[in-house]
Amino acid sequence: MICDNLTVKDGVLYFAGQNTVELAKKYGTPLYLLDEDKIREKCRIYKHAFEKHFGPGSQLLYASKANCFKQIYEIMTEEKMGIDVVSSGEIYVALKAGYDLSDAYFHSNNKTDEDISYAMEKGIGYFVADNVEEVKAVEKEAARRGIKQKLLLRLTPGIDPHTYEAIATGKVDSKFGTPIETGQADEIVEFTLKQEHILLEGFHCHVGSQVFGEDIFERAAVVMLEFIAAMRDKYGYTARVLDLGGGYGVRYIESDPYLDIEIKVGQVAASIKETCRRLNLEMPEIHMEPGRSIVADAGMTLYTVGTVKKIPGYKNYVSIDGGMPDNPRFALYRSSYTCLPANKMDEKCDFQCSVVGRCCESGDIIQEHVMMPESIGRYDTVAVCTTGAYNYSMASNYNKLPRPPIVMLRGGRESYVAVKRESFEDLVRNDV
Ligand SMILES: *Cc1c(COP(=O)(O)O)cnc(C)c1O
């Protein structure tokens, strides 16, 4: 099994210790499940590794965009995790959950004046400015309010994370951040240090997502530390914070490697400590902002099979009652997923098919080349694993399909609704 919260009993798939077929019956399909215990376990693994390798000053932020709804912020509050947010909407949801925004970092490459004003109004801890225009806009709003706003600068270290093009963000020509290589990072530091209403706390980088590369984070850290030392030598400014972003990969299929977070953090820490010694630099406060690796394998989506179409000599299709509106990742990046016959786990899987959605769109595919039992058919339950990240948060109402609910699982037998299933009424709520 690709994750340790999956088991099989009497031919039925269990997730987080609970019978998926019964959950599908109880809550209906399509259905997002989230293993609350797994989310907390991941937070604790990261926190423990950080305390061990970086000491008490270090900080972990959950990247909200991976999966954003009120209950997740309550969990992050309890787990003492900071958060990163990318829009006023995410700030709003966090506030609704009572999250204390002094531990929140506001990202994105284009914050509007309204975003900046809203975030300051609500007392956001930090802005992470992507470019010089944002620094100017933050300075202007902070001056108007007569405050000094804490801020990090997002820089691009010029590292190719060897992940999918669409989720690589640390290269020189990226949409995100200000490049070091071109000298623009140097200029933005000089400019920011001159702003009266900004307190420059340090630097941020995020090289990409679903990263497995051996030493990607180590190399990014070295580039960033060398930049910190260069700024110290040039402007007498020493960054207090270095935020290395998120991006550790998770297992979607059996052939994906397993990353041991504790070991990975240890390797990054060793590289940081060695580089700091070489540069005669005091180790900055280290931050990371994992999203996917906190929530991905805490998630599973359950569907009910409808039509099974066999086109002899060509292809077979298993159609499920959801699709790209609840999981657009295959359509976007051809992402891999493991699909399982939840009520027929003991049957031999020798029927090759594409698991497809119910939308009027040929690209509405969950996964191709899936092996299912020959008997798969109407009313069977299909489970798609590792859907906790970038599924609900990317979901749409395409073809006017109501979004599925999120049901949280904990303690091996408890389940509760954290987000309700959308109704038809919800689909016309804003229509006048
Ligand atoms: C998306 C994002 C993250 C989280 O990335 P994961 O791959 O989900 O860990 C962290 N930081 C920034 C700036 C991001 O844009």
Short mmCIF file of C-alpha atoms and ligand atoms in Angstrom, two decimals:
data_model
loop_
_atom_site.label_atom_id
_atom_site.label_comp_id
_atom_site.label_asym_id
_atom_site.label_seq_id
_atom_site.Cartn_x
_atom_site.Cartn_y
_atom_site.Cartn_z
CA MET A 1 0.00 0.00 0.00
CA ILE A 2 1.24 3.49 -0.82
CA CYS A 3 0.47 4.86 2.62
CA ASP A 4 0.32 3.32 6.09
CA ASN A 5 -3.26 4.52 6.73
CA LEU A 6 -4.59 2.03 4.13
CA THR A 7 -5.60 -1.52 5.06
CA VAL A 8 -7.81 -4.28 3.67
CA LYS A 9 -10.28 -6.44 5.60
CA ASP A 10 -12.65 -9.01 4.04
CA GLY A 11 -12.04 -7.57 0.58
CA VAL A 12 -12.90 -4.03 1.69
CA LEU A 13 -10.56 -1.05 1.73
CA TYR A 14 -10.15 0.64 5.09
CA PHE A 15 -8.83 4.19 5.38
CA ALA A 16 -7.57 5.52 8.70
CA GLY A 17 -9.03 2.35 10.23
CA GLN A 18 -12.52 2.91 8.80
CA ASN A 19 -14.56 0.97 6.24
CA THR A 20 -14.63 3.05 3.03
CA VAL A 21 -17.70 1.29 1.61
CA GLU A 22 -19.68 2.14 4.73
CA LEU A 23 -18.42 5.73 4.66
CA ALA A 24 -19.51 6.04 1.02
CA LYS A 25 -22.94 4.72 1.98
CA LYS A 26 -23.26 7.00 4.99
CA TYR A 27 -22.12 10.28 3.39
CA GLY A 28 -22.74 9.66 -0.32
CA THR A 29 -20.29 10.03 -3.19
CA PRO A 30 -18.24 11.71 -4.47
CA LEU A 31 -16.72 12.15 -1.04
CA TYR A 32 -13.48 13.66 0.21
CA LEU A 33 -12.11 11.91 3.28
CA LEU A 34 -9.38 13.44 5.43
CA ASP A 35 -7.48 11.53 8.10
CA GLU A 36 -7.14 14.09 10.90
CA ASP A 37 -4.69 11.91 12.84
CA LYS A 38 -2.40 11.74 9.79
CA ILE A 39 -2.43 15.54 9.36
CA ARG A 40 -1.46 16.00 13.02
CA GLU A 41 1.20 13.28 12.75
CA LYS A 42 2.77 15.06 9.77
CA CYS A 43 2.79 18.41 11.59
CA ARG A 44 4.51 16.74 14.55
CA ILE A 45 7.10 14.98 12.39
CA TYR A 46 8.05 18.32 10.82
CA LYS A 47 8.02 20.17 14.14
CA HIS A 48 10.10 17.54 15.88
CA ALA A 49 12.66 17.53 13.04
CA PHE A 50 12.85 21.33 13.09
CA GLU A 51 13.33 21.56 16.83
CA LYS A 52 15.99 18.88 16.72
CA HIS A 53 17.98 20.31 13.81
CA PHE A 54 17.32 24.05 13.90
CA GLY A 55 16.49 24.72 17.53
CA PRO A 56 13.59 26.59 19.09
CA GLY A 57 13.69 29.71 16.87
CA SER A 58 12.77 27.84 13.71
CA GLN A 59 9.24 27.93 12.35
CA LEU A 60 6.91 25.77 10.31
CA LEU A 61 4.12 27.22 8.23
CA TYR A 62 1.33 25.20 6.66
CA ALA A 63 0.81 26.30 3.04
CA SER A 64 -2.94 26.89 3.13
CA LYS A 65 -3.52 26.63 -0.58
CA ALA A 66 -2.96 22.85 -0.45
CA ASN A 67 -6.31 22.48 1.32
CA CYS A 68 -8.12 25.44 2.82
CA PHE A 69 -11.25 25.26 4.99
CA LYS A 70 -12.02 26.36 8.53
CA GLN A 71 -11.31 23.13 10.35
CA ILE A 72 -7.78 22.86 8.96
CA TYR A 73 -6.90 26.19 10.61
CA GLU A 74 -8.24 24.92 13.92
CA ILE A 75 -5.93 21.94 13.60
CA MET A 76 -3.00 24.25 12.71
CA THR A 77 -3.74 26.39 15.77
CA GLU A 78 -3.72 23.31 18.00
CA GLU A 79 -0.55 21.97 16.39
CA LYS A 80 1.12 25.40 16.83
CA MET A 81 1.81 25.72 13.12
CA GLY A 82 2.22 29.07 11.38
CA ILE A 83 0.43 29.43 8.06
CA ASP A 84 1.09 30.90 4.68
CA VAL A 85 -1.77 32.42 2.75
CA VAL A 86 -1.98 33.63 -0.83
CA SER A 87 -5.16 35.70 -0.97
CA SER A 88 -7.58 37.77 1.08
CA GLY A 89 -9.97 34.83 0.74
CA GLU A 90 -7.60 32.48 2.57
CA ILE A 91 -7.07 35.16 5.23
CA TYR A 92 -10.83 35.40 5.63
CA VAL A 93 -11.22 31.65 6.12
CA ALA A 94 -8.37 31.59 8.65
CA LEU A 95 -9.96 34.46 10.59
CA LYS A 96 -13.34 32.70 10.56
CA ALA A 97 -11.61 29.75 12.22
CA GLY A 98 -10.15 32.06 14.88
CA TYR A 99 -6.59 31.68 13.63
CA ASP A 100 -4.16 34.25 15.10
CA LEU A 101 -2.76 36.07 12.07
CA SER A 102 0.45 37.16 13.77
CA ASP A 103 1.86 33.80 12.62
CA ALA A 104 0.60 34.24 9.05
CA TYR A 105 2.71 35.05 5.99
CA PHE A 106 1.07 36.61 2.95
CA HIS A 107 2.47 35.27 -0.35
CA SER A 108 1.45 35.57 -4.02
CA ASN A 109 3.05 37.40 -6.92
CA ASN A 110 0.36 40.03 -7.29
CA LYS A 111 -1.30 41.37 -4.17
CA THR A 112 -3.82 44.04 -5.03
CA ASP A 113 -4.08 47.28 -3.03
CA GLU A 114 -7.28 45.84 -1.57
CA ASP A 115 -5.43 42.66 -0.49
CA ILE A 116 -2.67 44.69 1.16
CA SER A 117 -5.09 46.93 2.98
CA TYR A 118 -7.27 43.99 4.11
CA ALA A 119 -4.29 42.00 5.37
CA MET A 120 -2.92 44.95 7.37
CA GLU A 121 -6.36 45.75 8.71
CA LYS A 122 -6.60 42.19 10.04
CA GLY A 123 -3.09 42.29 11.50
CA ILE A 124 -1.20 39.89 9.25
CA GLY A 125 2.22 39.05 10.69
CA TYR A 126 4.32 39.21 7.55
CA PHE A 127 4.13 40.11 3.93
CA VAL A 128 6.28 38.14 1.54
CA ALA A 129 6.91 40.63 -1.25
CA ASP A 130 7.43 39.11 -4.66
CA ASN A 131 8.82 42.16 -6.42
CA VAL A 132 9.65 45.84 -6.02
CA GLU A 133 6.17 47.07 -6.93
CA GLU A 134 4.78 45.11 -4.01
CA VAL A 135 7.37 46.61 -1.68
CA LYS A 136 6.23 50.06 -2.81
CA ALA A 137 2.58 49.20 -2.35
CA VAL A 138 3.17 47.78 1.14
CA GLU A 139 5.24 50.85 2.12
CA LYS A 140 2.45 53.14 0.93
CA GLU A 141 -0.27 51.37 2.92
CA ALA A 142 1.92 50.99 6.03
CA ALA A 143 2.73 54.73 5.88
CA ARG A 144 -0.96 55.57 5.58
CA ARG A 145 -1.62 53.53 8.70
CA GLY A 146 1.45 54.81 10.51
CA ILE A 147 2.79 51.30 11.19
CA LYS A 148 5.99 49.42 10.52
CA GLN A 149 5.17 46.26 8.55
CA LYS A 150 7.32 43.13 8.82
CA LEU A 151 8.25 41.72 5.44
CA LEU A 152 10.29 39.03 3.70
CA LEU A 153 11.52 39.30 0.12
CA ARG A 154 10.85 36.37 -2.19
CA LEU A 155 13.96 35.70 -4.28
CA THR A 156 14.62 33.19 -7.04
CA PRO A 157 17.81 31.27 -6.36
CA GLY A 158 18.05 30.00 -9.96
CA ILE A 159 17.52 26.34 -9.18
CA ASP A 160 15.65 23.89 -11.36
CA PRO A 161 13.87 21.43 -9.07
CA HIS A 162 13.37 18.85 -11.86
CA THR A 163 9.67 18.60 -11.18
CA TYR A 164 6.85 19.31 -13.64
CA GLU A 165 7.27 22.60 -15.53
CA ALA A 166 3.93 23.89 -14.26
CA ILE A 167 4.99 23.55 -10.62
CA ALA A 168 8.65 24.64 -10.90
CA THR A 169 9.05 28.09 -9.38
CA GLY A 170 12.68 28.65 -8.45
CA LYS A 171 14.25 29.14 -11.86
CA VAL A 172 15.62 32.55 -12.93
CA ASP A 173 12.84 33.13 -15.46
CA SER A 174 10.04 32.17 -13.07
CA LYS A 175 6.83 34.18 -12.67
CA PHE A 176 7.63 34.25 -8.95
CA GLY A 177 10.18 36.18 -6.97
CA THR A 178 13.06 38.49 -7.81
CA PRO A 179 16.13 36.80 -9.35
CA ILE A 180 19.51 36.83 -7.62
CA GLU A 181 21.44 36.12 -10.80
CA THR A 182 20.38 39.30 -12.64
CA GLY A 183 21.31 41.62 -9.77
CA GLN A 184 17.63 42.53 -9.23
CA ALA A 185 17.59 40.87 -5.80
CA ASP A 186 20.47 43.07 -4.69
CA GLU A 187 18.59 46.17 -5.88
CA ILE A 188 15.34 45.22 -4.17
CA VAL A 189 17.18 44.71 -0.86
CA GLU A 190 18.79 48.14 -1.11
CA PHE A 191 15.42 49.67 -1.97
CA THR A 192 13.52 47.88 0.82
CA LEU A 193 16.07 48.83 3.48
CA LYS A 194 15.39 52.49 2.68
CA GLN A 195 11.64 52.20 3.33
CA GLU A 196 10.57 53.89 6.53
CA HIS A 197 7.52 51.75 7.21
CA ILE A 198 8.92 48.32 6.38
CA LEU A 199 10.95 46.08 8.64
CA LEU A 200 12.88 43.73 6.37
CA GLU A 201 13.00 40.46 8.34
CA GLY A 202 14.76 38.33 5.74
CA PHE A 203 14.43 36.30 2.59
CA HIS A 204 12.23 33.61 1.15
CA CYS A 205 12.50 31.15 -1.73
CA HIS A 206 10.36 28.29 -2.96
CA VAL A 207 11.87 26.18 -5.71
CA GLY A 208 8.86 24.10 -6.70
CA SER A 209 6.43 21.41 -5.66
CA GLN A 210 6.46 17.61 -5.62
CA VAL A 211 10.27 17.80 -5.33
CA PHE A 212 12.21 14.55 -4.86
CA GLY A 213 15.65 15.71 -6.07
CA GLU A 214 18.54 14.68 -3.84
CA ASP A 215 19.96 18.06 -2.87
CA ILE A 216 17.54 20.68 -4.22
CA PHE A 217 16.83 22.26 -0.82
CA GLU A 218 20.49 22.11 0.19
CA ARG A 219 21.53 23.92 -2.99
CA ALA A 220 18.80 26.53 -2.59
CA ALA A 221 19.87 27.10 1.03
CA VAL A 222 23.51 27.58 0.01
CA VAL A 223 22.59 30.15 -2.68
CA MET A 224 20.36 32.01 -0.23
CA LEU A 225 22.95 32.01 2.57
CA GLU A 226 25.61 33.28 0.20
CA PHE A 227 23.23 36.05 -0.76
CA ILE A 228 22.62 36.86 2.92
CA ALA A 229 26.39 37.09 3.46
CA ALA A 230 26.79 39.29 0.37
CA MET A 231 24.11 41.68 1.64
CA ARG A 232 25.79 41.77 5.04
CA ASP A 233 29.10 42.69 3.41
CA LYS A 234 27.56 45.24 1.06
CA TYR A 235 24.89 46.96 3.16
CA GLY A 236 25.72 45.88 6.70
CA TYR A 237 22.28 44.18 6.80
CA THR A 238 21.99 40.66 8.21
CA ALA A 239 18.74 38.82 7.48
CA ARG A 240 17.10 37.41 10.61
CA VAL A 241 14.90 34.89 8.76
CA LEU A 242 15.52 32.47 5.92
CA ASP A 243 12.39 30.78 4.61
CA LEU A 244 13.07 27.83 2.30
CA GLY A 245 9.49 27.39 1.09
CA GLY A 246 7.65 24.11 0.70
CA GLY A 247 7.69 21.43 -1.89
CA TYR A 248 8.68 18.00 -0.56
CA GLY A 249 7.16 15.27 -2.74
CA VAL A 250 4.66 12.65 -1.66
CA ARG A 251 3.86 9.17 -2.97
CA TYR A 252 0.99 9.03 -5.41
CA ILE A 253 1.91 5.64 -6.88
CA GLU A 254 4.00 2.66 -5.79
CA SER A 255 7.00 3.71 -7.88
CA ASP A 256 7.25 7.17 -6.24
CA PRO A 257 10.04 7.32 -3.68
CA TYR A 258 9.29 7.72 0.01
CA LEU A 259 10.84 10.82 1.58
CA ASP A 260 11.72 10.62 5.25
CA ILE A 261 11.08 14.21 6.40
CA GLU A 262 13.22 13.83 9.52
CA ILE A 263 16.20 12.74 7.40
CA LYS A 264 15.61 15.39 4.71
CA VAL A 265 15.42 18.19 7.28
CA GLY A 266 18.58 16.83 8.89
CA GLN A 267 20.43 16.97 5.57
CA VAL A 268 19.30 20.54 4.87
CA ALA A 269 20.31 21.55 8.40
CA ALA A 270 23.78 20.04 7.98
CA SER A 271 24.27 21.96 4.77
CA ILE A 272 23.02 25.21 6.35
CA LYS A 273 25.28 24.84 9.38
CA GLU A 274 28.33 24.11 7.26
CA THR A 275 27.63 27.05 4.93
CA CYS A 276 27.09 29.42 7.86
CA ARG A 277 30.48 28.38 9.27
CA ARG A 278 32.16 28.96 5.92
CA LEU A 279 30.56 32.39 5.55
CA ASN A 280 31.06 33.28 9.20
CA LEU A 281 27.33 33.84 9.46
CA GLU A 282 25.11 33.27 12.48
CA MET A 283 22.43 30.75 11.47
CA PRO A 284 19.23 32.65 10.59
CA GLU A 285 15.86 31.59 11.91
CA ILE A 286 14.90 28.84 9.44
CA HIS A 287 11.34 28.53 8.14
CA MET A 288 9.71 26.01 5.82
CA GLU A 289 6.17 25.96 4.45
CA PRO A 290 5.05 22.46 3.51
CA GLY A 291 1.57 22.05 2.05
CA ARG A 292 1.30 18.86 0.04
CA SER A 293 3.45 16.77 2.39
CA ILE A 294 1.22 17.71 5.36
CA VAL A 295 -2.17 16.86 3.84
CA ALA A 296 -1.79 14.80 0.65
CA ASP A 297 -1.79 11.26 2.01
CA ALA A 298 -4.27 12.23 4.69
CA GLY A 299 -6.77 12.42 1.85
CA MET A 300 -8.82 9.97 -0.20
CA THR A 301 -11.72 10.48 -2.59
CA LEU A 302 -14.51 7.93 -2.89
CA TYR A 303 -16.64 7.61 -5.99
CA THR A 304 -19.42 5.31 -7.21
CA VAL A 305 -18.99 3.62 -10.57
CA GLY A 306 -21.65 4.22 -13.21
CA THR A 307 -20.97 3.17 -16.75
CA VAL A 308 -18.29 0.70 -17.81
CA LYS A 309 -17.53 0.99 -21.52
CA LYS A 310 -15.51 -1.66 -23.34
CA ILE A 311 -14.27 -0.86 -26.85
CA PRO A 312 -12.75 -4.17 -28.02
CA GLY A 313 -9.28 -3.83 -29.44
CA TYR A 314 -9.04 -0.24 -28.18
CA LYS A 315 -9.78 0.89 -24.71
CA ASN A 316 -11.96 0.48 -21.63
CA TYR A 317 -13.55 3.22 -19.56
CA VAL A 318 -14.81 3.17 -15.99
CA SER A 319 -16.92 6.28 -15.39
CA ILE A 320 -17.26 7.58 -11.84
CA ASP A 321 -19.69 10.12 -10.35
CA GLY A 322 -17.11 12.91 -9.98
CA GLY A 323 -14.11 13.89 -12.08
CA MET A 324 -12.17 17.01 -13.02
CA PRO A 325 -14.39 19.35 -10.99
CA ASP A 326 -13.28 17.64 -7.76
CA ASN A 327 -9.83 16.58 -8.99
CA PRO A 328 -8.43 18.60 -11.92
CA ARG A 329 -4.83 17.45 -11.44
CA PHE A 330 -4.65 14.88 -14.23
CA ALA A 331 -6.18 17.41 -16.63
CA LEU A 332 -3.69 20.07 -15.45
CA TYR A 333 -0.44 18.11 -15.06
CA ARG A 334 -1.19 14.52 -16.00
CA SER A 335 -0.65 13.72 -12.31
CA SER A 336 -0.37 10.11 -11.22
CA TYR A 337 -2.89 8.60 -8.81
CA THR A 338 -3.57 5.18 -7.36
CA CYS A 339 -7.16 4.05 -7.95
CA LEU A 340 -8.49 1.08 -5.97
CA PRO A 341 -11.68 -1.04 -6.17
CA ALA A 342 -12.73 -0.31 -2.58
CA ASN A 343 -15.33 -3.10 -2.30
CA LYS A 344 -13.42 -5.67 -4.38
CA MET A 345 -9.94 -5.54 -2.93
CA ASP A 346 -9.58 -9.32 -2.93
CA GLU A 347 -10.36 -9.71 -6.64
CA LYS A 348 -7.66 -10.06 -9.22
CA CYS A 349 -7.04 -6.82 -11.12
CA ASP A 350 -6.53 -7.75 -14.76
CA PHE A 351 -8.90 -5.33 -16.47
CA GLN A 352 -7.05 -2.31 -17.84
CA CYS A 353 -9.11 0.87 -18.04
CA SER A 354 -9.16 4.63 -17.82
CA VAL A 355 -10.98 5.96 -14.78
CA VAL A 356 -12.86 8.96 -16.13
CA GLY A 357 -15.23 11.60 -14.81
CA ARG A 358 -18.77 12.51 -15.80
CA CYS A 359 -18.04 15.87 -17.45
CA CYS A 360 -18.54 16.78 -21.10
CA GLU A 361 -14.82 17.01 -21.71
CA SER A 362 -12.50 14.31 -23.10
CA GLY A 363 -9.74 15.52 -20.79
CA ASP A 364 -11.92 14.72 -17.78
CA ILE A 365 -9.73 11.86 -16.64
CA ILE A 366 -8.69 10.80 -13.15
CA GLN A 367 -6.13 8.26 -14.32
CA GLU A 368 -5.19 6.15 -17.32
CA HIS A 369 -3.85 2.58 -17.44
CA VAL A 370 -5.57 1.59 -14.20
CA MET A 371 -5.91 -2.10 -13.34
CA MET A 372 -9.34 -3.02 -11.95
CA PRO A 373 -11.16 -6.34 -11.43
CA GLU A 374 -12.91 -7.68 -14.54
CA SER A 375 -16.22 -7.52 -12.63
CA ILE A 376 -16.03 -3.78 -11.92
CA GLY A 377 -19.40 -2.20 -12.64
CA ARG A 378 -22.27 0.01 -11.60
CA TYR A 379 -22.55 0.69 -7.81
CA ASP A 380 -18.99 -0.41 -7.09
CA THR A 381 -16.89 2.00 -5.05
CA VAL A 382 -13.63 3.39 -6.41
CA ALA A 383 -11.13 5.00 -4.05
CA VAL A 384 -8.55 7.46 -5.33
CA CYS A 385 -5.69 7.77 -2.87
CA THR A 386 -3.54 10.73 -1.84
CA THR A 387 -6.08 13.40 -2.74
CA GLY A 388 -5.66 15.53 0.40
CA ALA A 389 -3.68 18.26 -1.37
CA TYR A 390 -4.76 20.43 -4.30
CA ASN A 391 -8.06 18.65 -4.86
CA TYR A 392 -10.72 20.36 -2.74
CA SER A 393 -8.76 23.62 -3.00
CA MET A 394 -8.76 23.40 -6.80
CA ALA A 395 -12.33 22.15 -7.13
CA SER A 396 -14.86 23.83 -9.39
CA ASN A 397 -18.54 23.53 -10.27
CA TYR A 398 -17.89 22.70 -13.91
CA ASN A 399 -21.00 21.15 -15.49
CA LYS A 400 -22.74 22.49 -12.38
CA LEU A 401 -21.69 19.56 -10.25
CA PRO A 402 -22.00 20.44 -6.56
CA ARG A 403 -18.67 20.14 -4.74
CA PRO A 404 -18.32 17.07 -2.49
CA PRO A 405 -18.20 17.34 1.29
CA ILE A 406 -15.06 16.87 3.38
CA VAL A 407 -15.49 14.22 6.04
CA MET A 408 -12.79 14.04 8.69
CA LEU A 409 -11.77 10.73 10.24
CA ARG A 410 -10.12 10.30 13.60
CA GLY A 411 -9.30 7.79 16.26
CA GLY A 412 -10.04 4.79 14.01
CA ARG A 413 -13.85 5.13 14.29
CA GLU A 414 -15.03 8.72 14.55
CA SER A 415 -16.12 10.63 11.44
CA TYR A 416 -17.61 14.10 11.09
CA VAL A 417 -18.46 16.58 8.34
CA ALA A 418 -16.03 19.51 8.17
CA VAL A 419 -17.38 20.92 4.89
CA LYS A 420 -20.94 20.19 3.80
CA ARG A 421 -21.85 18.87 0.38
CA GLU A 422 -22.96 21.72 -1.87
CA SER A 423 -26.64 21.79 -2.72
CA PHE A 424 -28.34 22.75 -5.99
CA GLU A 425 -29.33 25.94 -4.20
CA ASP A 426 -25.64 26.75 -3.66
CA LEU A 427 -25.22 26.57 -7.43
CA VAL A 428 -27.47 29.58 -7.99
CA ARG A 429 -26.70 31.49 -4.77
CA ASN A 430 -25.07 34.39 -6.62
CA ASP A 431 -27.28 34.38 -9.68
CA VAL A 432 -29.55 37.42 -9.79
C1 LIG B 1 2.59 26.20 -2.96
C2 LIG B 1 3.58 26.82 -2.06
C3 LIG B 1 4.06 26.12 -0.95
C4 LIG B 1 3.67 24.70 -0.65
O1 LIG B 1 4.15 23.80 -1.59
P1 LIG B 1 3.92 22.22 -1.39
O2 LIG B 1 4.48 21.63 -2.60
O3 LIG B 1 2.46 22.03 -1.27
O4 LIG B 1 4.64 21.82 -0.16
C5 LIG B 1 4.93 26.76 -0.11
N1 LIG B 1 5.34 28.03 -0.35
C6 LIG B 1 4.90 28.73 -1.40
C7 LIG B 1 5.35 30.11 -1.60
C8 LIG B 1 4.02 28.15 -2.30
O5 LIG B 1 3.60 28.85 -3.35
#
